[in-house]
Every structure is written in structure tokens, then in C-alpha cells.
C-alpha positions as a printed Julia matrix, in Angstrom:
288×3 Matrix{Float64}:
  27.3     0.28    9.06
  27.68   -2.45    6.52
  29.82   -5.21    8.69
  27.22   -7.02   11.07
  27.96   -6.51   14.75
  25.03   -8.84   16.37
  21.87   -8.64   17.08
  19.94   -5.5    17.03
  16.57   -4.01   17.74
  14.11   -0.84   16.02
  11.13    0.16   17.13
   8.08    0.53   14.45
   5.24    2.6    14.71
   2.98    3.86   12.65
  -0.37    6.4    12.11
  -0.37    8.8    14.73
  -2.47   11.0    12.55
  -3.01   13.95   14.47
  -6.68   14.95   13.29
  -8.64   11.44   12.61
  -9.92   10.57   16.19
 -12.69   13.46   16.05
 -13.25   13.21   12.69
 -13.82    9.31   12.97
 -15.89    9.86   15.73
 -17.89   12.71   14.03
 -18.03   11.04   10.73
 -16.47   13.66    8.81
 -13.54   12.52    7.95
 -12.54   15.54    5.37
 -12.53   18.26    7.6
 -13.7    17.37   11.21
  -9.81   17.13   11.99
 -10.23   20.34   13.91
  -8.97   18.64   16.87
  -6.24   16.22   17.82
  -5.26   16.84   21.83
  -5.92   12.74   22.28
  -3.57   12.28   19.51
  -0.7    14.75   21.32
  -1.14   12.47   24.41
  -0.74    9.29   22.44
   2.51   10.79   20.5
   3.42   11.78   23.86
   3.3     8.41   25.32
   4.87    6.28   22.77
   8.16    9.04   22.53
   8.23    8.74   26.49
   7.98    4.54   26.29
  11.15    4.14   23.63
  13.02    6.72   25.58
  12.67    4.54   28.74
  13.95    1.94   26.83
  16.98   -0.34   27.58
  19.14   -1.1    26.14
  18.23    1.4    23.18
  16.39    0.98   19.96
  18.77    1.53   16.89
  15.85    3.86   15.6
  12.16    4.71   15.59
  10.35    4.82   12.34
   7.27    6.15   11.65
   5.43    4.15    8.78
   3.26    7.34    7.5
   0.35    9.21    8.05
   1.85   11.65   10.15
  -0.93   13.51   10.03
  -4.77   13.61    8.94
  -4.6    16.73    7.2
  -4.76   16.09    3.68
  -1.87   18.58    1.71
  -3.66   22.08    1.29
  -6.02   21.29    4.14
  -6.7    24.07    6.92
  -5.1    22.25    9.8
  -2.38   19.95    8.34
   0.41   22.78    9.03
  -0.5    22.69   13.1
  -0.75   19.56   13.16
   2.24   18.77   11.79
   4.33   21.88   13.6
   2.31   19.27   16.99
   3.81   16.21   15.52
   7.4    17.89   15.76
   7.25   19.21   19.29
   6.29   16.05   20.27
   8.88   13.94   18.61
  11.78   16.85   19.51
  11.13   14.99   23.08
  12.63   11.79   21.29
  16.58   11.12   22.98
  19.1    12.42   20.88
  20.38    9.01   20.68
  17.68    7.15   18.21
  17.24    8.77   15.26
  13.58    9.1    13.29
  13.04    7.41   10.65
   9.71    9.12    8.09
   7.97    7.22    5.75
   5.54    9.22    3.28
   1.76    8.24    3.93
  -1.52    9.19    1.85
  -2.45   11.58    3.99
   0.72   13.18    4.13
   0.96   13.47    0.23
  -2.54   13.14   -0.84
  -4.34    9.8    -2.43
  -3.21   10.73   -5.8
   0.56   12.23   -5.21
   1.83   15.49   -7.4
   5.49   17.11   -8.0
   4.21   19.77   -5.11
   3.04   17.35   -2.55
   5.5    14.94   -2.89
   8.58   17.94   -2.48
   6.22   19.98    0.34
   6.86   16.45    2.19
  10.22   16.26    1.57
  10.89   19.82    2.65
   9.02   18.81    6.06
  10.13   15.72    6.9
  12.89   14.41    4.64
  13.27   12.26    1.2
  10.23   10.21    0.49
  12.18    7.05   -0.79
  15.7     6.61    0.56
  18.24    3.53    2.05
  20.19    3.13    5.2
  22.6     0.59    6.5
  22.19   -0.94   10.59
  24.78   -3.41   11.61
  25.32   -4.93    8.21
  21.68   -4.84    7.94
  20.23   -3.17    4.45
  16.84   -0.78    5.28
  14.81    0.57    2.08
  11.94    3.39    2.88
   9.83    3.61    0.09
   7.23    5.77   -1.41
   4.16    3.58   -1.58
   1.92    6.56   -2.75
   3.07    6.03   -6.25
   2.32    1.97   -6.49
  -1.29    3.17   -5.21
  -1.69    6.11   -7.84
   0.81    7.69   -9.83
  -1.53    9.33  -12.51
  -0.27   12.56  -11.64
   3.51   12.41  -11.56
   4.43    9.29  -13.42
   8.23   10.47  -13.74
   8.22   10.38  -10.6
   6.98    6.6   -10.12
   9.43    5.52  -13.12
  12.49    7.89  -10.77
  11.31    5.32   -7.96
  11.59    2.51   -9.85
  15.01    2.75  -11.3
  16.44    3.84   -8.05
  14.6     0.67   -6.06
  16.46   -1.74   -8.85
  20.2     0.1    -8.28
  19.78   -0.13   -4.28
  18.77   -3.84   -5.2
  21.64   -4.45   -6.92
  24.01   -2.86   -4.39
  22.52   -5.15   -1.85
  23.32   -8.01   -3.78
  26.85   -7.55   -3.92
  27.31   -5.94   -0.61
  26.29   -9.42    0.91
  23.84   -8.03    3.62
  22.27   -9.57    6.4
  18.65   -9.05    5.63
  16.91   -6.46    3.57
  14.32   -4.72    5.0
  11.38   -2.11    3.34
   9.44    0.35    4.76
   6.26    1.87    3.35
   2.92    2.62    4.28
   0.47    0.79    2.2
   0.56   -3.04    2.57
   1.3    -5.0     0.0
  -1.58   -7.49    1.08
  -3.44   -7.81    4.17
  -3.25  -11.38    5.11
  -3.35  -13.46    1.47
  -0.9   -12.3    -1.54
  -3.87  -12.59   -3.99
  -6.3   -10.89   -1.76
  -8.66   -8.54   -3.92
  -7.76   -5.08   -4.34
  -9.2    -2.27   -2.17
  -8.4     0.87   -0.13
  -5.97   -0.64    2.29
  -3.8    -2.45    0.28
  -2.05   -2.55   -3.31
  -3.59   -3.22   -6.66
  -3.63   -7.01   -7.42
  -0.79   -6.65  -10.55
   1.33   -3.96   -8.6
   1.17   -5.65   -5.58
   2.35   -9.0    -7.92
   5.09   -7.26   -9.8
   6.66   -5.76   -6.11
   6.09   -9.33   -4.65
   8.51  -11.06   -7.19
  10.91   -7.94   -7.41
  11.1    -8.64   -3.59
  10.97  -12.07   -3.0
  13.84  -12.16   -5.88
  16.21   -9.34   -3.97
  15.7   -11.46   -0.82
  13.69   -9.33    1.04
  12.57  -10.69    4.7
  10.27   -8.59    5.62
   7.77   -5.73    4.51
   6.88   -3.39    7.61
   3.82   -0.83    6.81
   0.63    0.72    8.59
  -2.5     2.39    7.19
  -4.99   -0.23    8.04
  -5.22    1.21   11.8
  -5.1    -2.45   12.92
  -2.48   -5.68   12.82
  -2.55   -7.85   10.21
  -0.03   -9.37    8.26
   0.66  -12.57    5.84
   3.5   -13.89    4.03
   4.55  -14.35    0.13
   7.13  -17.48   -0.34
   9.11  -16.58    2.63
   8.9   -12.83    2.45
   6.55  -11.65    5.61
   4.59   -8.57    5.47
   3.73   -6.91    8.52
   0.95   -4.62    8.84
   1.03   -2.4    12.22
  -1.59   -0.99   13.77
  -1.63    3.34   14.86
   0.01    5.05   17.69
  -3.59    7.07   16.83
  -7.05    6.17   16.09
  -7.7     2.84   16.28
 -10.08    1.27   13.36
 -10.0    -2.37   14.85
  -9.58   -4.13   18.34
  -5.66   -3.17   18.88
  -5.06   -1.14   21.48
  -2.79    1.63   20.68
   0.72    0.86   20.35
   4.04    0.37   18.76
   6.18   -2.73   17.53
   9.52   -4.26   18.72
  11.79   -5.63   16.29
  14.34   -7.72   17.02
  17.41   -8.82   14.4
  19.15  -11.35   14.72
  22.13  -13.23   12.23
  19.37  -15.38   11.17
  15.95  -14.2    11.57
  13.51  -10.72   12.16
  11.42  -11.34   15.38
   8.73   -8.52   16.47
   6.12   -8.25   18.36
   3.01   -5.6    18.37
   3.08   -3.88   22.14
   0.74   -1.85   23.7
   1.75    1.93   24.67
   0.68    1.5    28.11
   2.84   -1.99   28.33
   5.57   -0.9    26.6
   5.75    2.44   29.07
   5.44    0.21   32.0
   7.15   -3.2    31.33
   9.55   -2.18   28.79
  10.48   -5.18   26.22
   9.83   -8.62   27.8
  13.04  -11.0    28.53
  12.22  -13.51   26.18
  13.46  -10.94   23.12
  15.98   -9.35   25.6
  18.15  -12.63   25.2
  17.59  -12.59   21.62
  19.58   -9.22   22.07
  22.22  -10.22   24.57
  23.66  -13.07   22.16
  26.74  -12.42   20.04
């Protein structure tokens, strides 16, 4: 789809992390994941809200952490073989869209963890075209820590700067990136620390970014919203579908794109299930 046909929504959502509710609860975050039956429901409820919705989203994507299990944990395989049932339920109609997390490929990635993923739930870094609209899922893991498969950081990186340079001449709409770790929180020279990228990373991606003309930056793992902006570029950070670590309820964003701009907005499950989208970004949609 590289010819723009109007305006267009996706849903984001992010963290369902079957597994971390108990173990947050019980403080044991490396192994009290022996439950996750609040997390089911949750799942349960989001994949029932989109497929109420109408008209339909263009796709769901699911900004990592699939699950809590850590690769070569005891329950990451059940809860993942949950996470599937649950998102089989999804209408044929809007396809999923996976996006590696930590948890799904460990803090510090390897060869094994990073193809056991793949075999699961598809390519960890890949592009897609929406309506003349340019979508880039990346693997975030290895801007956090690549110390243990460096080829396949560098394999990222020279496959990021060829999709760049497609966009570039295929005269896009927008461009769009997916990944799970934030760039930044809410400043671009925030300090460094577990829920968002190191300071000279972070810099180096901001530029490469900013200079491809990316709009916006959609990610999770801080469990709550947050979000900033870096010379026109926004970054949106989305709270879970799962545990919650701040005051969001839990919940999933709408994102609206139009010819000129991205619009979104952060709903909860419940009023997304009930109300569907409000009318306000329903016009947005109805204008050619």
C-alpha cells in the first residue's frame, strides 16, 4: 500500500505481560510469575474492545513484553501458548503486529533468544506499508544491550539505513517506528536508566530519525504514559494492557492518520469496550 488513500486509524497497545501482576504484587519479580488469570481477562478485554470497533483499525500492534517470563524461564512457554489463544479471538480482518520486548528476549539479547522469538512470534525488526504510510518495527533490545550478539546490532543497523533510504525516495506520508524501549521519557537529554535508552544511543537514533523524517516513535515498557518530543519528532510512551506501574488505568491507544498529522489518544479498556472511539477523531476519519 504505498499510494495514500486518506485517513486511517491503528490501534497500539502494549505490555500485557502475562506473569508480572503476582509477581509485582508479591515482590518477586523473577519467578513469582506463577500466575497470570488477571492478565488473560485483560488480553481478553482489549481483543473484544478493537473487535467491536467501527469502522475497523488497519491493525493492532503489540509494543513488547508479551510476556513476563524471561527466555528459559519455567512459565514463559504457557504463558505465551495463553497470549495466543487469546489473540486467535482477534477478527480475521486486523492483522497483529509483534514488537520484541526485554522480557521476551532477555535484558541482554543472544543469537538463541532473539531466533526462539522469531520462531514464536515473527521477525524482530521488519517494515510495512498502510495507505502510503511507511511503518518500521524495530528491535530496541539491541540499542539497550547488544554485548552478546553485536552482529546482530550492526545487521540492524544497516538494514534501518536501506529502509531509510527507500522511504526517502518512495515519497511517503509519514514514517512511523515501533519499539519497546523509549527513546526518552519526557526530555531528549533525560539521564539514562532502566526505562529508557542510553544518553549517546538514544542521541545517535534521535538525529538518524529526526533526519529520515520520522513523526512519531510509539513504544511501552514504562507500564505508564509518558511521552516528549525531539525537534518535531514525538515519542509516545504507552502504558500496559497488564500491570499497571503508575496511575493509568489499563488500556490501549487510538491512532489516527491523517494527510498531515498523527493524532492518538491513550483509552481505557473499559471505555474503549463501551464507548468505542469518540466522534471528535471519527471525523478526522470520515474526511477524504
Amino acid at each position: 500500500e504505498y499510494q495514500w488513500k486518506g485517513p486511517f486509524y491503528f490501534i497500539q497497545g502494549a505490555d500485557p505481560q502475562f506473569g508480572l501482576m503476582k509477581a509485582w504484587t508479591h515482590g518477586d519479580t523473577n519467578n513469582g510469575d506463577d500466575e497470570w488469570g488477571e492478565e488473560i481477562k485483560l488480553a481478553e478485554q482489549a481483543v473484544q474492545a478493537i473487535n467491536k470497533l467501527n469502522p475497523k483499525p488497519k491493525f493492532f500492534v503489540l509494543c513488547g513484553d508479551l510476556v513476563h517470563g524471561m527466555p528459559g524461564s519455567r512459565w514463559k512457554k504457557n504463558q505465551e501458548q495463553d497470549l495466543k489463544d487469546v489473540l486467535k479471538n482477534t477478527d480475521q480482518d486486523i492483522p497483529l503486529v509483534f514488537v520484541s520486548g526485554n522480557h521476551d528476549i532477555g535484558n541482554a539479547p543472544t543469537r538463541e533468544t532473539v531466533d526462539d522469538y522469531c520462531k514464536n512470534w515473527g521477525d524482530d525488526y521488519f517494515s510495512f506499508w498502510v495507505g502510503g504510510v511507511f511503518f518500521l518495527v524495530l528491535n530496541s533490545q539491541l540499542y539497550f544491550d547488544s554485548s552478546k550478539c553485536p552482529e546482530l546490532r550492526q545487521a540492524q543497523d544497516a538494514w534501518l539505513d536501506e529502509q531509510l533510504a527507500v522511504a526517502a525516495n518512495q515519497k511517503c506520508k509519514h514514517i512511523i517506528v515501533f519499539q519497546h524501549i523509549p527513546l526518552f521519557l519526557s526530555k531528549p537529554d533525560e539521564d539514562h536508566d532502566y526505562f529508557n535508552l542510553d544518553k549517546s544511543v538514544r542521541q545517535e537514533i534521535m538525529e538518524k530519525f529526526h533526519k529520515a523524517g520520522i513523526r512519531a516513535v510509539f513504544s511501552g515498557h514504562y507500564h505508564r504514559n509518558a511521552g516528549g518530543s525531539y525537534k518535531g519528532m514525538e515519542m509516545v510512551v504507552s502504558s500496559a494492557i497488564g500491570c499497571q506501574l503508575g496511575q493509568d488505568t489499563h488500556g490501549l491507544r487510538v491512532v489516527v492518520v491523517t494527510e498531515e498529522k498523527v493524532v492518538h489518544r491513550y483509552y481505557s479498556l473499559t471505555e474503549l469496550g463501551s464507548h468505542g472511539i469518540e466522534k471528535e477523531l471519527l471525523d478526522m476519519l470520515a474526511k477524504q
